[in-house]
Coordinates of C-alpha atoms in Angstrom, one line a residue:
Chain A
M15 CA 18.6 -38.1 -18.5
P16 CA 20.7 -40.8 -16.7
D17 CA 19.7 -44.4 -17.5
I18 CA 18.9 -45.3 -13.9
V19 CA 16.4 -42.4 -13.7
L20 CA 14.8 -43.4 -17.0
E21 CA 14.6 -47.0 -15.8
Y22 CA 12.5 -45.9 -12.8
A23 CA 10.7 -43.0 -14.6
A24 CA 7.2 -44.3 -13.8
E25 CA 7.9 -44.8 -10.1
I26 CA 9.7 -41.5 -9.8
R27 CA 6.8 -39.7 -11.5
L28 CA 4.4 -41.3 -9.1
A29 CA 6.6 -40.4 -6.1
I30 CA 6.8 -36.7 -7.2
G31 CA 3.0 -36.7 -7.6
Q32 CA 2.6 -38.1 -4.1
T33 CA 5.0 -35.4 -2.7
F34 CA 3.0 -32.7 -4.5
V35 CA -0.3 -34.0 -3.0
M36 CA 1.1 -34.2 0.5
V37 CA 2.7 -30.7 0.3
G38 CA -0.3 -29.3 -1.5
I39 CA -2.7 -30.4 1.2
S40 CA -0.2 -29.0 3.9
I41 CA -0.2 -25.6 2.1
L42 CA -4.0 -25.6 2.0
A43 CA -4.3 -26.5 5.6
A44 CA -1.8 -23.8 6.5
L45 CA -3.7 -21.2 4.6
L46 CA -7.2 -22.2 5.5
L47 CA -6.6 -23.0 9.2
G48 CA -3.1 -22.0 10.1
L49 CA -3.6 -18.3 9.0
P50 CA -6.8 -17.9 11.1
L51 CA -5.3 -19.7 14.0
G52 CA -2.2 -17.6 13.9
T53 CA -4.3 -14.4 13.6
W54 CA -6.4 -15.5 16.6
L55 CA -3.2 -16.2 18.6
Y56 CA -2.1 -12.7 17.8
L57 CA -5.4 -11.0 18.6
S58 CA -5.9 -12.9 21.9
R59 CA -2.5 -11.7 23.2
K60 CA -2.4 -9.2 26.1
G61 CA -3.2 -5.7 24.9
Q62 CA -4.5 -6.8 21.5
L63 CA -8.0 -6.4 20.1
L64 CA -9.4 -9.7 21.4
S65 CA -7.2 -9.9 24.4
N66 CA -8.1 -13.0 26.4
Q67 CA -5.5 -14.6 28.6
F68 CA -7.4 -17.9 28.7
V69 CA -7.9 -18.3 25.0
F70 CA -4.3 -17.3 24.3
S71 CA -3.0 -19.9 26.8
I72 CA -5.1 -22.6 25.2
L73 CA -4.1 -21.8 21.6
N74 CA -0.5 -21.3 22.6
L75 CA -0.3 -24.6 24.4
F76 CA -1.9 -26.4 21.4
V77 CA 0.6 -24.9 19.0
N78 CA 3.6 -25.6 21.2
T79 CA 2.5 -29.1 22.0
I80 CA 2.1 -30.1 18.3
R81 CA 5.4 -28.5 17.5
S82 CA 7.3 -30.2 20.2
F83 CA 6.5 -33.7 19.0
P84 CA 9.2 -35.3 17.0
F85 CA 7.3 -35.5 13.7
L86 CA 7.6 -39.3 13.4
L87 CA 6.0 -39.7 16.8
L88 CA 3.2 -37.3 15.8
V89 CA 2.4 -39.4 12.8
V90 CA 2.1 -42.6 14.9
F91 CA 0.3 -40.7 17.7
L92 CA -2.3 -39.4 15.3
I93 CA -3.1 -42.8 13.7
P94 CA -6.4 -43.2 15.5
F95 CA -7.4 -39.7 14.5
T96 CA -6.4 -40.3 10.9
R97 CA -8.4 -43.5 10.8
L98 CA -11.4 -41.6 12.1
I99 CA -11.1 -39.0 9.3
I100 CA -9.9 -40.9 6.3
G101 CA -11.0 -44.4 7.3
T102 CA -7.5 -45.8 7.0
A103 CA -4.1 -44.9 8.5
I104 CA -2.2 -46.2 5.4
G105 CA -1.6 -44.4 2.1
T106 CA -1.0 -41.0 0.7
A107 CA -4.4 -39.7 1.7
A108 CA -3.9 -40.8 5.3
A109 CA -0.4 -39.3 5.3
T110 CA -2.0 -35.8 4.6
V111 CA -3.6 -35.8 8.1
P112 CA -0.5 -35.5 10.3
L113 CA 1.0 -33.3 7.7
A114 CA -2.0 -31.0 7.8
V115 CA -1.8 -30.9 11.6
I116 CA 1.8 -29.9 11.8
A117 CA 1.3 -27.5 8.9
I118 CA -1.4 -25.6 10.8
A119 CA 0.7 -25.4 14.0
H120 CA 3.9 -24.5 12.1
Y121 CA 2.4 -21.7 10.0
S122 CA 0.2 -20.3 12.7
R123 CA 3.3 -19.5 14.7
L124 CA 4.9 -17.7 11.8
V125 CA 1.7 -15.8 11.1
E126 CA 1.6 -14.6 14.7
Q127 CA 5.2 -13.4 14.4
S128 CA 4.6 -11.5 11.2
L129 CA 1.6 -9.8 12.7
L130 CA 3.5 -8.8 15.7
E131 CA 5.8 -6.8 13.5
V132 CA 3.0 -4.5 12.3
P133 CA 3.3 -1.2 14.3
K134 CA 0.6 -0.9 16.9
G135 CA -0.1 2.6 15.7
V136 CA -1.4 1.4 12.4
I137 CA -4.0 -0.7 14.3
E138 CA -4.9 2.2 16.5
A139 CA -5.4 4.4 13.4
A140 CA -7.7 1.7 12.0
V141 CA -9.7 1.5 15.2
S142 CA -10.0 5.3 15.4
M143 CA -11.4 5.3 11.9
G144 CA -14.2 3.0 13.1
A145 CA -12.9 -0.3 11.8
S146 CA -14.3 -3.5 13.3
T147 CA -11.9 -6.2 14.4
R148 CA -12.6 -8.1 11.1
E149 CA -11.9 -4.9 9.1
V150 CA -8.7 -4.3 11.1
V151 CA -7.5 -7.8 10.2
L152 CA -8.4 -7.8 6.6
K153 CA -7.8 -4.2 5.5
F154 CA -4.9 -3.3 7.7
L155 CA -3.0 -6.2 9.5
F156 CA -2.8 -8.6 6.5
V157 CA -2.0 -5.7 4.1
E158 CA 0.8 -4.4 6.3
A159 CA 2.2 -7.9 7.2
R160 CA 1.8 -9.4 3.7
S161 CA 5.5 -9.8 2.9
G162 CA 6.1 -11.5 6.2
L163 CA 3.2 -13.8 5.7
V164 CA 4.5 -14.8 2.3
L165 CA 8.1 -15.4 3.7
G166 CA 6.6 -17.4 6.5
L167 CA 4.6 -19.5 4.1
T168 CA 7.8 -20.1 2.1
T169 CA 9.7 -21.3 5.2
S170 CA 6.7 -23.5 6.1
I171 CA 6.5 -25.1 2.6
V172 CA 10.2 -26.0 2.7
S173 CA 9.5 -27.7 6.1
F174 CA 6.4 -29.4 4.7
I175 CA 8.6 -31.0 2.0
S176 CA 11.0 -32.2 4.6
Y177 CA 8.2 -33.6 6.8
S178 CA 6.7 -35.4 3.7
T179 CA 9.8 -37.4 3.1
I180 CA 9.2 -39.6 6.2
M181 CA 5.6 -40.4 5.3
G182 CA 6.9 -43.8 3.9
V183 CA 6.3 -45.1 7.4
V184 CA 2.6 -45.1 6.8
G185 CA 2.7 -45.9 3.1
G186 CA 2.4 -42.3 2.1
G187 CA 5.0 -42.6 -0.7
G188 CA 6.7 -39.5 -2.1
I189 CA 10.2 -38.6 -3.2
G190 CA 11.7 -39.2 0.2
D191 CA 10.2 -42.6 0.5
F192 CA 11.3 -43.6 -3.0
A193 CA 14.9 -42.4 -2.2
V194 CA 15.0 -44.6 0.9
R195 CA 13.4 -47.7 -0.6
Y196 CA 15.3 -47.8 -3.9
G197 CA 18.3 -45.7 -3.2
Y198 CA 19.2 -46.7 0.3
Q199 CA 17.7 -50.0 1.0
Q200 CA 18.5 -51.5 -2.4
F201 CA 22.0 -49.9 -2.4
Q202 CA 21.4 -47.7 -5.5
T203 CA 23.2 -44.7 -4.1
E204 CA 23.2 -42.9 -7.4
L205 CA 19.4 -43.1 -7.5
M206 CA 19.2 -41.6 -4.0
L207 CA 21.5 -38.8 -5.0
Y208 CA 19.3 -37.9 -8.0
M209 CA 16.3 -37.8 -5.6
I210 CA 18.2 -35.5 -3.3
L211 CA 19.0 -33.3 -6.4
I212 CA 15.3 -33.1 -7.2
M213 CA 14.5 -31.9 -3.7
V214 CA 17.3 -29.4 -3.7
I215 CA 16.0 -27.9 -7.0
L216 CA 12.5 -27.9 -5.7
V217 CA 13.4 -26.0 -2.5
Q218 CA 15.6 -23.5 -4.4
L219 CA 12.6 -22.8 -6.7
I220 CA 10.2 -22.3 -3.8
Q221 CA 12.6 -20.1 -1.8
F222 CA 13.4 -18.0 -4.9
T223 CA 9.7 -17.6 -5.7
G224 CA 8.8 -16.8 -2.1
T225 CA 11.6 -14.3 -1.6
T226 CA 10.9 -12.5 -4.8
A227 CA 7.1 -12.3 -4.2
A228 CA 7.8 -10.9 -0.6
R229 CA 10.1 -8.3 -2.0
L230 CA 7.7 -7.2 -4.7
L231 CA 4.8 -7.0 -2.1
D232 CA 6.8 -4.9 0.3
K233 CA 6.3 -1.2 -0.3
R234 CA 7.1 0.0 3.2
Chain B
M28 CA -19.3 18.9 21.7
I29 CA -17.1 16.6 23.7
S30 CA -17.5 16.5 27.5
L31 CA -15.6 14.5 30.0
Q32 CA -17.1 14.2 33.5
N33 CA -15.3 12.9 36.5
V34 CA -13.1 10.6 34.3
S35 CA -10.4 8.4 35.8
K36 CA -8.1 5.9 34.2
A37 CA -5.3 3.8 35.7
F38 CA -2.8 1.5 33.9
S39 CA -2.0 -1.6 36.0
G40 CA -2.9 0.2 39.3
Q41 CA -1.0 3.4 38.4
P42 CA -3.5 6.3 38.1
V43 CA -2.9 8.2 34.8
I44 CA -6.0 10.4 34.7
Q45 CA -7.7 11.4 38.0
S46 CA -11.3 12.6 38.1
V47 CA -10.9 15.0 35.2
A48 CA -13.7 17.2 33.9
L49 CA -13.2 18.9 30.5
S50 CA -15.5 20.3 27.9
I51 CA -14.5 20.9 24.2
E52 CA -16.6 23.5 22.5
Q53 CA -17.9 23.4 18.9
G54 CA -15.5 25.2 16.5
E55 CA -12.6 25.8 18.8
I56 CA -9.0 24.7 18.6
H57 CA -8.3 23.3 22.1
G58 CA -4.8 22.8 23.1
I59 CA -3.7 20.3 25.8
I60 CA -0.2 20.8 27.1
G61 CA 1.8 19.2 29.9
A62 CA 5.1 17.5 30.7
S63 CA 5.6 13.9 29.4
G64 CA 3.7 11.5 31.6
A65 CA 1.2 14.2 32.6
G66 CA -1.6 12.1 30.9
K67 CA -2.4 14.4 28.0
S68 CA -2.2 11.7 25.3
T69 CA -4.3 9.4 27.4
L70 CA -6.8 12.2 27.9
L71 CA -7.1 12.6 24.1
R72 CA -7.4 8.9 23.5
L73 CA -10.3 8.7 26.0
M74 CA -12.2 11.1 23.7
N75 CA -12.7 8.4 21.1
L76 CA -12.5 5.6 23.5
L77 CA -9.1 4.3 22.2
E78 CA -8.8 4.0 26.0
R79 CA -11.8 3.1 28.1
P80 CA -12.2 5.1 31.3
D81 CA -12.4 3.2 34.6
T82 CA -15.0 5.6 35.8
G83 CA -16.8 8.7 34.5
R84 CA -18.7 9.7 31.4
I85 CA -17.4 10.7 28.0
E86 CA -20.0 12.5 26.0
F87 CA -20.0 13.2 22.3
D88 CA -23.0 15.4 21.3
G89 CA -24.7 14.4 24.5
M90 CA -24.2 10.6 24.0
D91 CA -22.2 8.8 26.6
L92 CA -19.7 6.9 24.5
T93 CA -19.1 4.3 27.2
N94 CA -22.7 3.2 26.9
L95 CA -22.7 2.6 23.1
S96 CA -22.7 -0.8 21.5
N97 CA -19.6 -1.7 19.5
R98 CA -21.4 -0.9 16.3
Q99 CA -22.7 2.5 17.5
L100 CA -19.2 3.3 18.8
R101 CA -17.6 2.5 15.4
Q102 CA -20.2 4.8 13.7
T103 CA -19.5 7.6 16.1
R104 CA -15.8 7.3 15.6
Q105 CA -16.3 8.2 12.0
N106 CA -17.2 11.6 13.2
I107 CA -14.1 11.9 15.2
G108 CA -10.9 11.9 13.1
M109 CA -7.5 11.3 14.6
I110 CA -3.9 11.9 13.7
F111 CA -0.8 10.7 15.4
Q112 CA 2.8 11.6 16.0
D113 CA 4.0 8.7 13.9
F114 CA 1.4 9.2 11.2
N115 CA 0.4 5.5 11.2
L116 CA -0.2 5.2 7.5
V117 CA -0.4 1.8 6.0
G118 CA 3.0 1.4 4.3
N119 CA 1.8 -1.1 1.7
K120 CA -1.0 1.1 0.5
T121 CA -0.5 4.1 -1.8
V122 CA -1.6 7.6 -0.6
E123 CA -5.0 7.2 -2.4
Q124 CA -5.5 3.7 -1.0
N125 CA -4.8 4.9 2.5
I126 CA -7.6 7.4 2.1
A127 CA -9.9 5.0 0.2
V128 CA -9.9 2.5 3.1
S129 CA -11.2 5.3 5.4
L130 CA -14.0 6.0 2.9
E131 CA -14.7 2.3 2.6
L132 CA -15.0 1.9 6.4
S133 CA -17.6 4.6 6.5
G134 CA -19.6 3.1 3.7
V135 CA -19.0 5.9 1.1
K136 CA -20.0 4.5 -2.4
K137 CA -17.1 3.5 -4.6
R138 CA -17.9 5.8 -7.4
E139 CA -17.5 8.8 -5.1
W140 CA -14.1 7.8 -3.9
T141 CA -12.1 9.4 -6.7
N142 CA -13.7 12.8 -6.1
R143 CA -13.5 12.6 -2.3
I144 CA -9.8 11.5 -2.4
E145 CA -9.0 14.3 -4.8
E146 CA -10.8 16.8 -2.6
C147 CA -8.9 15.8 0.5
L148 CA -5.6 15.7 -1.2
R149 CA -6.1 19.1 -2.7
F150 CA -7.0 20.4 0.7
V151 CA -3.6 19.3 2.1
G152 CA -1.8 20.3 -1.1
L153 CA -0.7 16.8 -2.2
E154 CA -2.8 16.3 -5.4
S155 CA 0.1 14.9 -7.3
F156 CA 1.0 12.3 -4.7
A157 CA -2.0 10.0 -5.0
R158 CA -0.1 7.1 -6.5
K159 CA 3.0 7.3 -4.2
Y160 CA 3.7 5.0 -1.3
P161 CA 4.3 6.6 2.2
S162 CA 7.9 5.5 2.1
E163 CA 8.4 7.9 -0.8
L164 CA 7.2 10.9 1.2
S165 CA 8.8 13.2 3.8
G166 CA 7.6 13.3 7.3
G167 CA 5.5 16.5 6.7
Q168 CA 4.0 15.0 3.6
K169 CA 3.1 11.8 5.5
Q170 CA 1.4 13.8 8.2
R171 CA -0.6 15.7 5.5
V172 CA -1.7 12.4 4.1
A173 CA -2.8 11.3 7.5
I174 CA -4.8 14.5 7.8
A175 CA -6.3 13.9 4.4
R176 CA -7.2 10.4 5.5
A177 CA -8.8 11.7 8.7
L178 CA -10.8 14.4 6.8
A179 CA -12.1 11.9 4.2
N180 CA -14.9 10.9 6.5
R181 CA -15.8 14.6 7.0
P182 CA -15.4 14.4 10.7
R183 CA -16.7 17.1 13.1
V184 CA -13.7 16.8 15.4
L185 CA -10.1 16.1 14.7
L186 CA -8.0 14.7 17.6
C187 CA -4.3 15.5 17.1
D188 CA -1.8 13.5 19.3
E189 CA 1.5 15.3 19.1
P190 CA 1.1 15.8 15.4
T191 CA 4.3 17.8 14.9
S192 CA 6.6 16.1 17.4
S193 CA 8.5 14.1 14.8
L194 CA 8.8 17.0 12.5
D195 CA 11.3 19.8 12.0
P196 CA 10.3 23.4 12.8
S197 CA 9.5 24.5 9.3
T198 CA 7.4 21.4 8.6
T199 CA 5.7 22.0 12.0
S200 CA 4.5 25.4 11.0
E201 CA 3.3 23.9 7.7
I202 CA 1.2 21.3 9.5
L203 CA -0.1 23.9 12.0
R204 CA -1.2 26.0 9.0
V205 CA -3.1 23.0 7.6
L206 CA -4.8 22.4 10.9
Q207 CA -5.8 26.1 11.3
N208 CA -7.2 26.0 7.8
I209 CA -9.3 22.9 8.5
N210 CA -10.7 24.6 11.5
Q211 CA -11.5 27.9 9.8
A212 CA -12.5 26.7 6.3
L213 CA -14.3 23.4 7.3
G214 CA -15.4 24.3 10.8
V215 CA -13.8 21.2 12.2
T216 CA -13.3 21.4 16.0
I217 CA -9.7 20.5 16.8
V218 CA -8.1 19.1 20.0
L219 CA -4.4 19.4 19.9
V220 CA -2.0 17.6 22.3
S221 CA 1.5 18.8 22.4
H222 CA 4.4 19.2 24.8
E223 CA 5.7 22.3 22.8
M224 CA 4.3 25.6 24.1
Q225 CA 5.0 27.3 20.8
V226 CA 2.8 24.8 18.9
I227 CA 0.0 25.3 21.4
Q228 CA 0.3 29.1 21.5
S229 CA 0.3 29.5 17.8
I230 CA -3.2 28.3 16.9
C231 CA -5.2 27.5 20.0
N232 CA -8.2 29.5 21.3
R233 CA -8.2 27.6 24.6
V234 CA -5.5 25.8 26.4
T235 CA -5.8 23.1 29.1
I236 CA -2.7 22.6 31.2
M237 CA -2.2 19.1 32.7
A238 CA 0.1 17.8 35.4
D239 CA 0.1 14.4 37.2
G240 CA -3.1 13.2 35.6
Q241 CA -5.1 16.2 36.6
I242 CA -6.1 19.5 34.9
E243 CA -4.4 22.5 36.4
T244 CA -6.4 25.0 34.5
T245 CA -8.1 25.8 31.2
I246 CA -7.6 29.3 29.8
A247 CA -8.8 31.2 26.8
T248 CA -6.0 32.6 24.7
E249 CA -5.6 34.6 21.6
P250 CA -3.8 32.5 18.9
A251 CA -0.3 33.9 18.6
G252 CA 0.0 33.0 14.9
I253 CA 2.3 30.6 13.3
T254 CA 5.9 31.6 13.4
E255 CA 7.4 31.8 10.0
I256 CA 10.4 29.7 9.3
T257 CA 11.0 30.0 5.6
S258 CA 13.7 27.4 5.0
D259 CA 15.4 24.6 6.8
A260 CA 18.8 26.0 5.8
G261 CA 17.9 29.3 7.5
W262 CA 16.8 27.6 10.6
F263 CA 19.9 25.5 10.6
L264 CA 22.0 28.5 10.2
T265 CA 20.5 30.3 13.2
Q266 CA 21.1 27.1 15.3
L267 CA 24.7 27.0 14.2
T268 CA 25.4 30.7 14.9
E269 CA 23.7 30.5 18.3
R270 CA 25.8 27.5 19.2
R271 CA 29.0 29.2 18.0
D272 CA 28.5 32.6 19.5
P273 CA 29.6 31.9 23.1
H274 CA 33.0 30.8 21.8
A275 CA 33.4 33.5 19.3

């Protein structure tokens, strides 16, 4: 281990921990809210099971609006909302709020896209067998789209890591913040490069895991 | 058993089915034939309300399907099996899982699944394929799995939407034989939509001819029997010789 990394070992460990918390919460938000939202987007489309032009337009507008914010501005814009939920707008916990919001919007769009790739005939077969909308989603759509859902989540997680690096602006910490403060602002370029290296390895691992899982899940 | 009365259906203003009346009798194999765009698939899809009619009644055993609650409709659909041109199996489920989901939907107890799945697969001659994925099967085998899946609920009617149109001639006769067997051995009423006259002629007792969203006529026929085509190679050879002859 290089000396400079050892010198800052405690801070680096803390920063990695903060990144994991921020990305972890983003993943949870994506799965618990982004997956249902994306499914609803899909189902409310014209010609789908819960087809409703009004609902679709509202959901679509919400997802597009969130995603069109430059992320830094979204963080600032959401400060009052963050304060309402967490009680403060500063710190790692507060940083998870805008991250969760973008995570939901980001993943829901990818969910919608994966579901659109399921052949319509499979859904018709399910309906003809007497499946309810809930059963169609759980027993047919998610099963048939599962590798796309995993790949989408992988792409999302990589984005979440990138988003988390700017959370230093609200005191969220994390690897990105550490690299900026110690590596860039204190002219310890070497330290910054090591942080980038950590991120590269992290992303490689996530992408490899995601791609492999998707391949193993795909029996089509 | 199924009766359509004064049924009309339009897609974005274009009439597809125009005041059609049709009755499917218990135990028959009823063919529906017509050119593409004649509305025959839509007519079939109206019978289990995959398409809702704009006007008219669709009765199954005297119940008007259009008046049922969602829950009642789902239960009724379990009595009406359906197979499709593109099979529509779940690619990420094995053959037995594809059939199991159908049993699960109709509330069959889990301990009965193994027997029921085996029974259905034996009926279509695919006992040894239970653990395979659809991608490992040929088109004819996939259609037989789809038939097994539709039979798992022990339906009283089987709706067949161009079931042989993606299959080669020898596989077509294989599937027709399975359908005939279902009708004769299990007493399942069959409604068969096809644009191929040979398919309709071979097994149907009654044929409805459609054109431009209307029924031209319904006639009783004597099933002509399934033409034997023993091997693909043989069929291919006849095709080749037929094509070569004029230049010989």
